[in-house]
mmCIF file of C-alpha atoms in Angstrom:
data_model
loop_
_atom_site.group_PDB
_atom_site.id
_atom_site.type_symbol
_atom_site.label_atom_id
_atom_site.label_comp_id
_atom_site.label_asym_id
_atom_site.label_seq_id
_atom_site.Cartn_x
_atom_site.Cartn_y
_atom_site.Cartn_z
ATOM 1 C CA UNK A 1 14.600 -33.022 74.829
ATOM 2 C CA UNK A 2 16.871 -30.289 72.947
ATOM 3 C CA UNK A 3 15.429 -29.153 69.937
ATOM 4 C CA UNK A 4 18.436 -28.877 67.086
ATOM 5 C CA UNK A 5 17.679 -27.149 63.967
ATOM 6 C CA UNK A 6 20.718 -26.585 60.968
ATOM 7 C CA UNK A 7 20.800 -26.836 57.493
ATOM 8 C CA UNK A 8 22.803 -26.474 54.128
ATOM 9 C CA UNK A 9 22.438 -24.200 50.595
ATOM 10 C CA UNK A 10 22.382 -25.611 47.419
ATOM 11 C CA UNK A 11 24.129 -23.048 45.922
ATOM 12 C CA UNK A 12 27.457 -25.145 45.150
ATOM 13 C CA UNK A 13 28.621 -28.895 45.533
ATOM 14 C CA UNK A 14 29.539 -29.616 49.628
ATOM 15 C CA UNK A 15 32.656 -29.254 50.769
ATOM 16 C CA UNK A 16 35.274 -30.001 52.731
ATOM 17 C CA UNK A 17 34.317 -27.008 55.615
ATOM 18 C CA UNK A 18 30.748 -27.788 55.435
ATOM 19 C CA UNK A 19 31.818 -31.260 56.978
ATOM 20 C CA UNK A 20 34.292 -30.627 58.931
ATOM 21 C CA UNK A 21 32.800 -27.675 60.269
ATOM 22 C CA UNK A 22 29.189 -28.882 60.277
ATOM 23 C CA UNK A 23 27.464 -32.045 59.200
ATOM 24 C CA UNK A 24 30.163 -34.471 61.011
ATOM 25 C CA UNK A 25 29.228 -32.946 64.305
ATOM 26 C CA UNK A 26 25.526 -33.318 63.020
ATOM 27 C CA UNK A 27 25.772 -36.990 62.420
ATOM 28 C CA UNK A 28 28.176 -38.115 65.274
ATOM 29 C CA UNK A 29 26.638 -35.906 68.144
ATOM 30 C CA UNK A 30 23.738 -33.825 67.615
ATOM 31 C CA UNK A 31 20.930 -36.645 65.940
ATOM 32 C CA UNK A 32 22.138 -39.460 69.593
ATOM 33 C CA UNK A 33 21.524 -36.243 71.877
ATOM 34 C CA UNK A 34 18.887 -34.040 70.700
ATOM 35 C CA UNK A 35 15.498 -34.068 68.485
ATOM 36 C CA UNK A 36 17.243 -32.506 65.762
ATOM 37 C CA UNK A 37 16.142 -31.756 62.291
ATOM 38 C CA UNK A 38 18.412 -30.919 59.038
ATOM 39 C CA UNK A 39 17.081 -29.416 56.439
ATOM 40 C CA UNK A 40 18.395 -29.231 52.894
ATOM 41 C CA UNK A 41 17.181 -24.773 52.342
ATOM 42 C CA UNK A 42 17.030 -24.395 48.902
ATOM 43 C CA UNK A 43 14.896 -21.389 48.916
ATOM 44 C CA UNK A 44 17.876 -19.293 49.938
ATOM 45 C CA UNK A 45 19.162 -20.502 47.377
ATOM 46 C CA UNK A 46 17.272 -18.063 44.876
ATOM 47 C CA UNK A 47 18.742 -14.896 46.726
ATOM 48 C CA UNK A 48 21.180 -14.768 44.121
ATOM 49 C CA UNK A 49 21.090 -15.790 39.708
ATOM 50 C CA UNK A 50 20.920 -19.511 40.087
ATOM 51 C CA UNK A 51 20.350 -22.199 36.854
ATOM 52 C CA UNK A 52 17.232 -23.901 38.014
ATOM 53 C CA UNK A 53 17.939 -27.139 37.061
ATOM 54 C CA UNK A 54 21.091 -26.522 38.494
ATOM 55 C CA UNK A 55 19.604 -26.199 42.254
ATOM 56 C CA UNK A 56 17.711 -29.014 42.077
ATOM 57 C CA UNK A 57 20.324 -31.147 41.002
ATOM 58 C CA UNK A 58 22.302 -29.692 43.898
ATOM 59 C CA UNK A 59 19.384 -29.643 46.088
ATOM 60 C CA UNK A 60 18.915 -34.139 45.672
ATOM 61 C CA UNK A 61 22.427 -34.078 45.839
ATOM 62 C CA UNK A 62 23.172 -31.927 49.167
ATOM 63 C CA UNK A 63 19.990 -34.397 50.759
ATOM 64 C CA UNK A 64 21.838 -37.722 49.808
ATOM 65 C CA UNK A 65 25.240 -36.259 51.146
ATOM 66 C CA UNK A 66 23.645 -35.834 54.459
ATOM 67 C CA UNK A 67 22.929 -39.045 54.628
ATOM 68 C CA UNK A 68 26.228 -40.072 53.770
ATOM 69 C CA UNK A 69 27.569 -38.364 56.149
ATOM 70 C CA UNK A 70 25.927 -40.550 58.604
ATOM 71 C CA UNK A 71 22.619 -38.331 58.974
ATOM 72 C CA UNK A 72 19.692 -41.300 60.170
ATOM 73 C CA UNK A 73 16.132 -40.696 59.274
ATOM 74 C CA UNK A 74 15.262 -43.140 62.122
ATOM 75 C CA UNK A 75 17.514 -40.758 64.980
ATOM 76 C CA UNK A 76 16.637 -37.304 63.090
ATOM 77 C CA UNK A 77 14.288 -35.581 60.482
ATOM 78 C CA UNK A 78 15.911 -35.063 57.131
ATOM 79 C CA UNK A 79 13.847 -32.747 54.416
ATOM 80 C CA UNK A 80 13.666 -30.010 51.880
ATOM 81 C CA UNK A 81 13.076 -26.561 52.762
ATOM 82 C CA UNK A 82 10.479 -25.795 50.385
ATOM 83 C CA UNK A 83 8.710 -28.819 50.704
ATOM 84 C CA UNK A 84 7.129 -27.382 54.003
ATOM 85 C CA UNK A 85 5.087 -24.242 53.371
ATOM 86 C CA UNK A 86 5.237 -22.930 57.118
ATOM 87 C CA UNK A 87 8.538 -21.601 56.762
ATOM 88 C CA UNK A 88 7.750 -19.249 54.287
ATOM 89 C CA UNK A 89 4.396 -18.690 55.520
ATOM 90 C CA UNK A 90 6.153 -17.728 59.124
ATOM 91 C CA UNK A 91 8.425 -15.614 57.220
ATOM 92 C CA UNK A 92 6.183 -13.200 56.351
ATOM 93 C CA UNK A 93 5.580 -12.689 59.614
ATOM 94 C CA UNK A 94 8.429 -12.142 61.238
ATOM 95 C CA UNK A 95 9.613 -9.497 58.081
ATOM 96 C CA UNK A 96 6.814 -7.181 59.577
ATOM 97 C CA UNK A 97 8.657 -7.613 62.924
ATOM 98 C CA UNK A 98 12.231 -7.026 61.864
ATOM 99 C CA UNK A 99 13.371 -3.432 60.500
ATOM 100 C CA UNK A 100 14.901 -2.567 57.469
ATOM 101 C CA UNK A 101 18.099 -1.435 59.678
ATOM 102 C CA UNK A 102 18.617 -4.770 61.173
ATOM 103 C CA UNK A 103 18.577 -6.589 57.503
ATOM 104 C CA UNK A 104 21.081 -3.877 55.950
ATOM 105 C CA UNK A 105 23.888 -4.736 58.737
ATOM 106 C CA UNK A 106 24.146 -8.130 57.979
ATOM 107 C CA UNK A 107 28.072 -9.168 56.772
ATOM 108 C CA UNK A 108 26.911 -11.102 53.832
ATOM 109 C CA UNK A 109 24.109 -8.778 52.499
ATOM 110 C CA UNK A 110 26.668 -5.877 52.752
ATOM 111 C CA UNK A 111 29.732 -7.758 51.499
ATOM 112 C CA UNK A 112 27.474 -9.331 48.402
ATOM 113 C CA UNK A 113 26.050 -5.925 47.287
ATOM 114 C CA UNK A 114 29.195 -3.531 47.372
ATOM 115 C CA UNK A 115 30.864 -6.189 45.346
ATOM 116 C CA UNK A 116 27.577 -6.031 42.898
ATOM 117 C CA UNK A 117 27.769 -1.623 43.388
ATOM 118 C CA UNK A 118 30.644 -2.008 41.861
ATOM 119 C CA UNK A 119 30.434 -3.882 38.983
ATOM 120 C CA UNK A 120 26.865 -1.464 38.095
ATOM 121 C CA UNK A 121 24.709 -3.962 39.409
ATOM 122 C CA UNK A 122 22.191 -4.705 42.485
ATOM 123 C CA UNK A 123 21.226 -7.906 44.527
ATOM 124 C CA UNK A 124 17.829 -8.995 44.568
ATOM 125 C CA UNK A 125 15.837 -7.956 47.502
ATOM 126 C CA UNK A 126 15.404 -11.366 48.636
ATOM 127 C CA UNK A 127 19.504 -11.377 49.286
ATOM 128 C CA UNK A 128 18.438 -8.552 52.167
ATOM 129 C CA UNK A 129 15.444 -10.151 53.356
ATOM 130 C CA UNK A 130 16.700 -13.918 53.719
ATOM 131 C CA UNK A 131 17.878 -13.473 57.211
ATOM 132 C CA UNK A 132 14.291 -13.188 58.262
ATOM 133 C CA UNK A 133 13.585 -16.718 56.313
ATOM 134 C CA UNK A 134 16.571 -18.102 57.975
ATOM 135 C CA UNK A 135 15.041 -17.073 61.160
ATOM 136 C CA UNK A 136 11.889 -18.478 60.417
ATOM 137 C CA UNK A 137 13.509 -21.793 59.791
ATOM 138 C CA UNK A 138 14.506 -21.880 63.034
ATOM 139 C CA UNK A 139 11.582 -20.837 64.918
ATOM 140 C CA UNK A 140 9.056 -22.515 63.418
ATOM 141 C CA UNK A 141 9.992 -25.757 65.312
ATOM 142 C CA UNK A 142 11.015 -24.551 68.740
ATOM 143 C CA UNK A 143 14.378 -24.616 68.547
ATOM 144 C CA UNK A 144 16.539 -24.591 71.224
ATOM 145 C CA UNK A 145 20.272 -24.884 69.840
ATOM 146 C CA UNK A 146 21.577 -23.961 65.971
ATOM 147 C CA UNK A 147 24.761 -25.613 65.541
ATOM 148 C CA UNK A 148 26.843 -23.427 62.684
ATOM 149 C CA UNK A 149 30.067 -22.086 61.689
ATOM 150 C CA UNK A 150 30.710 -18.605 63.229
ATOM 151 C CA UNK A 151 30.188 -16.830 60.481
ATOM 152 C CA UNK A 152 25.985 -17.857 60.868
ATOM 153 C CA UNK A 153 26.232 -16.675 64.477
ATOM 154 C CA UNK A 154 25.127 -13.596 63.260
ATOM 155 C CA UNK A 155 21.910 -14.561 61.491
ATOM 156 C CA UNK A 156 21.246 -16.937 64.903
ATOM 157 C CA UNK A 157 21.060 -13.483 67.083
ATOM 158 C CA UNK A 158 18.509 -12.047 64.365
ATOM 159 C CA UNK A 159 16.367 -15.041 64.999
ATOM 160 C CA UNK A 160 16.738 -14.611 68.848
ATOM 161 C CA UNK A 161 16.065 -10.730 68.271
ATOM 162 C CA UNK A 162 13.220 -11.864 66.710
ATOM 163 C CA UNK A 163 11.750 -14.421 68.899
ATOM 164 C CA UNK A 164 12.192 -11.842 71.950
ATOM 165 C CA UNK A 165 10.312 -8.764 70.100
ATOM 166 C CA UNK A 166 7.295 -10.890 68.549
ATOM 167 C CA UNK A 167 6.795 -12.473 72.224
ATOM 168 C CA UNK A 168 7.148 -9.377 73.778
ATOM 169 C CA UNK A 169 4.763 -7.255 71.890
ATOM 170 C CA UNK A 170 2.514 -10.572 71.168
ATOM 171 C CA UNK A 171 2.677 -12.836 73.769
ATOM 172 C CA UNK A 172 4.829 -15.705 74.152
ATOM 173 C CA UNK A 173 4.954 -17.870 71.262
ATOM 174 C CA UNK A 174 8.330 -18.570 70.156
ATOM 175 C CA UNK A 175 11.507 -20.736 72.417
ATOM 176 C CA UNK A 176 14.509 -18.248 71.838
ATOM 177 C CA UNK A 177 17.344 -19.802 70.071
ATOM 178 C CA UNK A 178 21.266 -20.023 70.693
ATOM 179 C CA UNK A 179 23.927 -20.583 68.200
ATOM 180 C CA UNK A 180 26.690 -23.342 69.041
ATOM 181 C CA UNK A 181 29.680 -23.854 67.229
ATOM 182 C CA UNK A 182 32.372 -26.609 66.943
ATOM 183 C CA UNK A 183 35.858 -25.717 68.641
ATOM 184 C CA UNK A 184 37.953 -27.232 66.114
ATOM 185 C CA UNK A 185 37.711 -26.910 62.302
ATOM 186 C CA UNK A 186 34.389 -24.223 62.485
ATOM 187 C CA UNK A 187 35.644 -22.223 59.752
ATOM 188 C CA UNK A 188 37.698 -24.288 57.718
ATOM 189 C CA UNK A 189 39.654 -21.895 54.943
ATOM 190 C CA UNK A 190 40.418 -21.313 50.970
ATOM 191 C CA UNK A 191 43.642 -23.581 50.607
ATOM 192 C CA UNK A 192 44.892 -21.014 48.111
ATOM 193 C CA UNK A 193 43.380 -17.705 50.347
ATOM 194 C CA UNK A 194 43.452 -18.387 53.681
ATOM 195 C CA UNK A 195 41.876 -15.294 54.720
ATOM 196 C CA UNK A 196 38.570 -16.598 53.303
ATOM 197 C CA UNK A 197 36.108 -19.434 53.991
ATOM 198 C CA UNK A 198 36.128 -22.172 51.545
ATOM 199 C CA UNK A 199 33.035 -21.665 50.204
ATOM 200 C CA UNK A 200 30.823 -23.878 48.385
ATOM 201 C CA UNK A 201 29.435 -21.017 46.212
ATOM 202 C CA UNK A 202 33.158 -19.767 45.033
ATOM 203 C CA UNK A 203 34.308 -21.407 41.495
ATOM 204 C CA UNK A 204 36.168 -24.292 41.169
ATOM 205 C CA UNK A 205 39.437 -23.557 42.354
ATOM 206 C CA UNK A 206 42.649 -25.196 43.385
ATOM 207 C CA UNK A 207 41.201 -23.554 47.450
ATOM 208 C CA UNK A 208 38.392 -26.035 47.761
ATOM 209 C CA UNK A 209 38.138 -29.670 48.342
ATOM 210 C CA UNK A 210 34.914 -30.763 47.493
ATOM 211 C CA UNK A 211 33.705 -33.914 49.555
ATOM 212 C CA UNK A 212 33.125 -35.871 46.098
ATOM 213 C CA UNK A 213 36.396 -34.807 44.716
ATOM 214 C CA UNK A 214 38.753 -38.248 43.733
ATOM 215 C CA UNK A 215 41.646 -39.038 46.243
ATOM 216 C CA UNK A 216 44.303 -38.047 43.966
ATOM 217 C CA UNK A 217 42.268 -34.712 43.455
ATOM 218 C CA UNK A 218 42.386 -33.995 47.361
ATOM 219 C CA UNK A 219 45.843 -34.671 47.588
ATOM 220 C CA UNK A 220 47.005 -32.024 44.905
ATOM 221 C CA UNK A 221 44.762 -29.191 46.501
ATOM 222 C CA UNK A 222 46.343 -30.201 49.741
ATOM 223 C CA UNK A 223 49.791 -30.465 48.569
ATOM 224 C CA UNK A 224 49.691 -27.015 46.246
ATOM 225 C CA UNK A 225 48.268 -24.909 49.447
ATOM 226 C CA UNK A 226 49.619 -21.810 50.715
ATOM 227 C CA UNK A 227 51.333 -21.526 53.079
ATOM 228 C CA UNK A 228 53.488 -18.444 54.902
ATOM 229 C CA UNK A 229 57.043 -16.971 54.979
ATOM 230 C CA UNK A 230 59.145 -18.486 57.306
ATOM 231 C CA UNK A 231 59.972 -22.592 57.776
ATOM 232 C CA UNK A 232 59.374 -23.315 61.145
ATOM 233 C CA UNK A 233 56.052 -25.344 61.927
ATOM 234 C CA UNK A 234 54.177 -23.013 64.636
ATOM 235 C CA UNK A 235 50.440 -22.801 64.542
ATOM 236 C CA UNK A 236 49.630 -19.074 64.762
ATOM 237 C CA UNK A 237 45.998 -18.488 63.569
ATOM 238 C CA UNK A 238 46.884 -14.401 62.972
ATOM 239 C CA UNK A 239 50.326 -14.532 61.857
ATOM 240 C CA UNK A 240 50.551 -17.672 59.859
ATOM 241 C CA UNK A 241 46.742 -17.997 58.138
ATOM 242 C CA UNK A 242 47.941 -20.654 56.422
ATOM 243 C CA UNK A 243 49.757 -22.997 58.278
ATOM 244 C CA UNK A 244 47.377 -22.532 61.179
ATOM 245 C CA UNK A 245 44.540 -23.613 58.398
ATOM 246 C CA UNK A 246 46.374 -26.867 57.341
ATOM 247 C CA UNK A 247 46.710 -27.711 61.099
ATOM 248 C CA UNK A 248 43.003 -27.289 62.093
ATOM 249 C CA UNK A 249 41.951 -29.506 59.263
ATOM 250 C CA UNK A 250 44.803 -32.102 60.200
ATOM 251 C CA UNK A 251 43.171 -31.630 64.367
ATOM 252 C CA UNK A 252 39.488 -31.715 62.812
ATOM 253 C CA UNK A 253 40.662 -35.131 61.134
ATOM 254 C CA UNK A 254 42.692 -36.680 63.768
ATOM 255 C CA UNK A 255 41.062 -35.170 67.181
ATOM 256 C CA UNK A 256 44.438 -33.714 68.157
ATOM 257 C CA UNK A 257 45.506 -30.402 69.169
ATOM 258 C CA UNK A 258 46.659 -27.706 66.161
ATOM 259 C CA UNK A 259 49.148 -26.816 68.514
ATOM 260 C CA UNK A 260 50.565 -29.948 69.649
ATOM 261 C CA UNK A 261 50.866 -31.060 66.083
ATOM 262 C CA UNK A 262 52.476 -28.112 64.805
ATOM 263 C CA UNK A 263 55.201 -29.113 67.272
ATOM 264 C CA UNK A 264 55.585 -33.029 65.604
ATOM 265 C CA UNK A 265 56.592 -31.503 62.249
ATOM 266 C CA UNK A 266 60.023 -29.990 61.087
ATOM 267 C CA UNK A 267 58.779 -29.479 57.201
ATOM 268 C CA UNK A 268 55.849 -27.747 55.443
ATOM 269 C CA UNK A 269 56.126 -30.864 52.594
ATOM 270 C CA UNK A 270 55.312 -33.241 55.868
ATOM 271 C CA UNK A 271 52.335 -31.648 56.916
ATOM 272 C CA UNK A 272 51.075 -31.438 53.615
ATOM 273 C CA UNK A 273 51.261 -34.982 52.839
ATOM 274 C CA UNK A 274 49.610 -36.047 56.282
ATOM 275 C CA UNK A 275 46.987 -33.793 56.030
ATOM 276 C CA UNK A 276 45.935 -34.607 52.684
ATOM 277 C CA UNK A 277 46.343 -38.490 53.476
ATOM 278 C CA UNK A 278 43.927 -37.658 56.647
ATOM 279 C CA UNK A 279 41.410 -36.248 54.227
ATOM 280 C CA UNK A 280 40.996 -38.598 51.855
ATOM 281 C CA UNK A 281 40.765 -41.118 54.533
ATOM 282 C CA UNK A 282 37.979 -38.982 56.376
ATOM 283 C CA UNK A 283 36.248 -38.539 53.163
ATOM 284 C CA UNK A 284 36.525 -42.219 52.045
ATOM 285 C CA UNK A 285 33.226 -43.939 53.711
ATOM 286 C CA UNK A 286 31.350 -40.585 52.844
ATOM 287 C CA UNK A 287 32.118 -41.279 48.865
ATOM 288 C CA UNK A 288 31.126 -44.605 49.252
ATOM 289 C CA UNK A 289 28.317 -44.583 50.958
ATOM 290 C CA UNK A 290 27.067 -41.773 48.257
ATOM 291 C CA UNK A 291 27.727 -44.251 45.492
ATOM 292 C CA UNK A 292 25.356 -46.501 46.961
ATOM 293 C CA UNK A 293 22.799 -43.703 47.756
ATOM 294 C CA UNK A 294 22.865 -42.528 44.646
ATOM 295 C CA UNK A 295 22.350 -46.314 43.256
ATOM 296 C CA UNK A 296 19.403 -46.109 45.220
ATOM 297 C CA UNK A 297 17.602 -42.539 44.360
ATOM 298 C CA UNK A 298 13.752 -44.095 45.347
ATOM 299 C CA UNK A 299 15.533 -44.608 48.985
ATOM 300 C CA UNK A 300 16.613 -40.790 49.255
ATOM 301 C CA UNK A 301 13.089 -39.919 47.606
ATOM 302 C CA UNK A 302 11.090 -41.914 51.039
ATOM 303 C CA UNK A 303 13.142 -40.033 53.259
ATOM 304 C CA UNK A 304 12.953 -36.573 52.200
ATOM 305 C CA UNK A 305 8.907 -37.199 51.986
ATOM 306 C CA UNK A 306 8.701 -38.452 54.979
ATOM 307 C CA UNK A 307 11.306 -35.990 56.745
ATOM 308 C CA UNK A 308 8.849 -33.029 55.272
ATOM 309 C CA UNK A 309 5.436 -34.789 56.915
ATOM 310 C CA UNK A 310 7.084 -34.919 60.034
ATOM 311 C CA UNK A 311 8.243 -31.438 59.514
ATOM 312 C CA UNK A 312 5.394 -29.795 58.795
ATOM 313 C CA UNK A 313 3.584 -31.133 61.776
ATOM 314 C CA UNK A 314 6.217 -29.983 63.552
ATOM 315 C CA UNK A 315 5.914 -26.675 62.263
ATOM 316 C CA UNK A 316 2.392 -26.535 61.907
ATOM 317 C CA UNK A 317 0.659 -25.695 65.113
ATOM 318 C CA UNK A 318 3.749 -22.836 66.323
ATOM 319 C CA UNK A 319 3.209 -20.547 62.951
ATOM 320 C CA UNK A 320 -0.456 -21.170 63.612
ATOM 321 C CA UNK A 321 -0.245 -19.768 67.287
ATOM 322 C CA UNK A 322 1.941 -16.784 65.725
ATOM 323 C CA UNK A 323 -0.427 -15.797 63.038
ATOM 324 C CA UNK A 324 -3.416 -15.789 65.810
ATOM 325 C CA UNK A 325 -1.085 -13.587 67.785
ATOM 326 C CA UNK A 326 0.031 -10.906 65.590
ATOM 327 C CA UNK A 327 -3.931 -10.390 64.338
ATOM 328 C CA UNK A 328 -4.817 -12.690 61.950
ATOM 329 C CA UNK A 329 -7.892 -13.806 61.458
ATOM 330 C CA UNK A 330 -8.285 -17.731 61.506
ATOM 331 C CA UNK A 331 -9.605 -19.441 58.492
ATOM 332 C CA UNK A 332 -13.414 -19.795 58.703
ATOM 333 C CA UNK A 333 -13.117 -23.763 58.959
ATOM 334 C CA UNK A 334 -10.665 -23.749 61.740
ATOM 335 C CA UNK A 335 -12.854 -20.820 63.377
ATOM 336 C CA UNK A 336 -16.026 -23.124 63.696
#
């Protein structure tokens, strides 16, 4: 059976794109077809200056919107990153397989520290060397599909570069990964910036629809987005960022084409209204169903311990095999 690994950051409250873009697909598709495991990875979460209580509020939070998003503990394995010691032991590992070349080209490591360059400041070295963790995560279980938005894809090919060097120079010890992504809705963007994700680790903005944001909320970040020069409806992903935006979350929502929508409406004001409408409604039994998670915190609790067991004897016996093949010597009880 396929072997689906994906997971989300703590670093912000869940939004809009993560669902759309991620954990819909997760819950509808990839737990019926596929031994799949989601993990909530809130060690990547201290790459960057982080309130501690902050993550793990965000951290219980993230795991019970998962399951709220129709995520089911009895289809899939649902658990905390750090609550399974294998991925950062395997991490390790693979850092003294990857070069410091390959972790200085990666987009967000170069975006995050020119922006901190400029203001007289540095990342943290963990910011350049989570990549490897990421990989890690995925091939301690075997992995043979990572569903994310395209702007992961990148960190997916690390994990395959990876996974092809360590069994090459060590023997064969790791599957070799692929990244898939959704064809509608993978990236949604900023309602207010178009040219940039909606990110969960922005700051509260007018650009982001959070998935626990009230209805009336969602409507006026719908209604106030931006939108491009011109009046006539055309969905044009280059030329009209904006308008092509509003019609990939309305297709995401409704499973019809951006393009054949674009051609039902005469009026920006009209295709503001639906697609906010469509939201909320796609939202709706995700907010509810939180409300009663969150009425019911021992419930979340049993599943992320018993996502982690099953994790971790998952994990187990691969980062075992890859510490016996790069040279390590075996513990002396496990030796006898």
């Amino acid at each position: 059976m396929t072997r689906v690994f994906s997971g989300v950051k703590p670093t912000g409250h869940l939004t809009l794109g993560n669902y759309l873009g991620a954990m819909r697909q997760w819950a509808a598709v990839d737990q019926h077809r596929s031994d799949a495991l989601f993990c909530v990875v809130d060690l990547h979460a201290l790459t960057v200056d982080h309130d501690p209580a902050r993550v793990r509020r965000l951290s219980r939070q993230s795991a019970s919107l998962l399951l709220a998003a129709g995520l089911d503990p009895g289809l899939c394995t649902v658990f905390v990153q750090s609550h399974v010691d294998e991925h950062a032991r395997l991490s390790y590992v693979l850092e003294c397989v990857a070069t410091d070349g390959e972790m200085r080209r990666m987009i967000q490591y170069k975006e995050k520290a020119a922006r901190e360059r400029e203001r007289g400041g540095s990342v943290r070295l963990s910011l350049l060397t989570y990549p490897v963790l990421m990989a890690a995560d995925i091939l301690a279980y075997g992995t043979d599909e990572v569903p994310v938005g395209h702007d992961q894809t990148q960190h997916v090919e690390l994990a395959r570069d990876l996974a092809v060097r360590f069994n090459q120079r060590y023997g064969h010890t790791f599957v070799v990964p692929r990244a898939t992504n959704p064809a509608v809705a993978a990236r949604v963007m900023n309602l207010q910036e178009p040219a940039s994700k909606m990110g969960k680790s922005d700051d509260v903005g007018p650009g982001i629809v959070y998935l626990l944001d009230e209805p009336d909320v969602v409507r006026k970040k719908v209604m106030r987005a931006v939108t491009d020069s011109g009046r006539e409806v055309v969905y044009d992903r280059e030329e009209r960022p904006g308008l092509a935006n509003l019609l990939e979350i309305l297709a995401a929502c409704t499973g019809d084409e951006p393009a054949e929508l674009a051609e039902a409406y005469d009026s920006y004001g009209a295709l503001k209204k639906d697609t906010a409408e469509a939201v909320v409604e796609e939202l709706r039994p995700v907010q509810r169903r939180h409300q009663e998670l969150c009425a019911d915190p021992g419930y979340v609790e049993g599943v992320l311990r018993e996502g982690a067991q099953k994790a971790r004897g998952m994990a187990r016996p691969t980062v075992d095999a890859a510490y016996r093949a790069i040279g390590l010597l075996p513990p002396v009880n496990a030796a006898r």
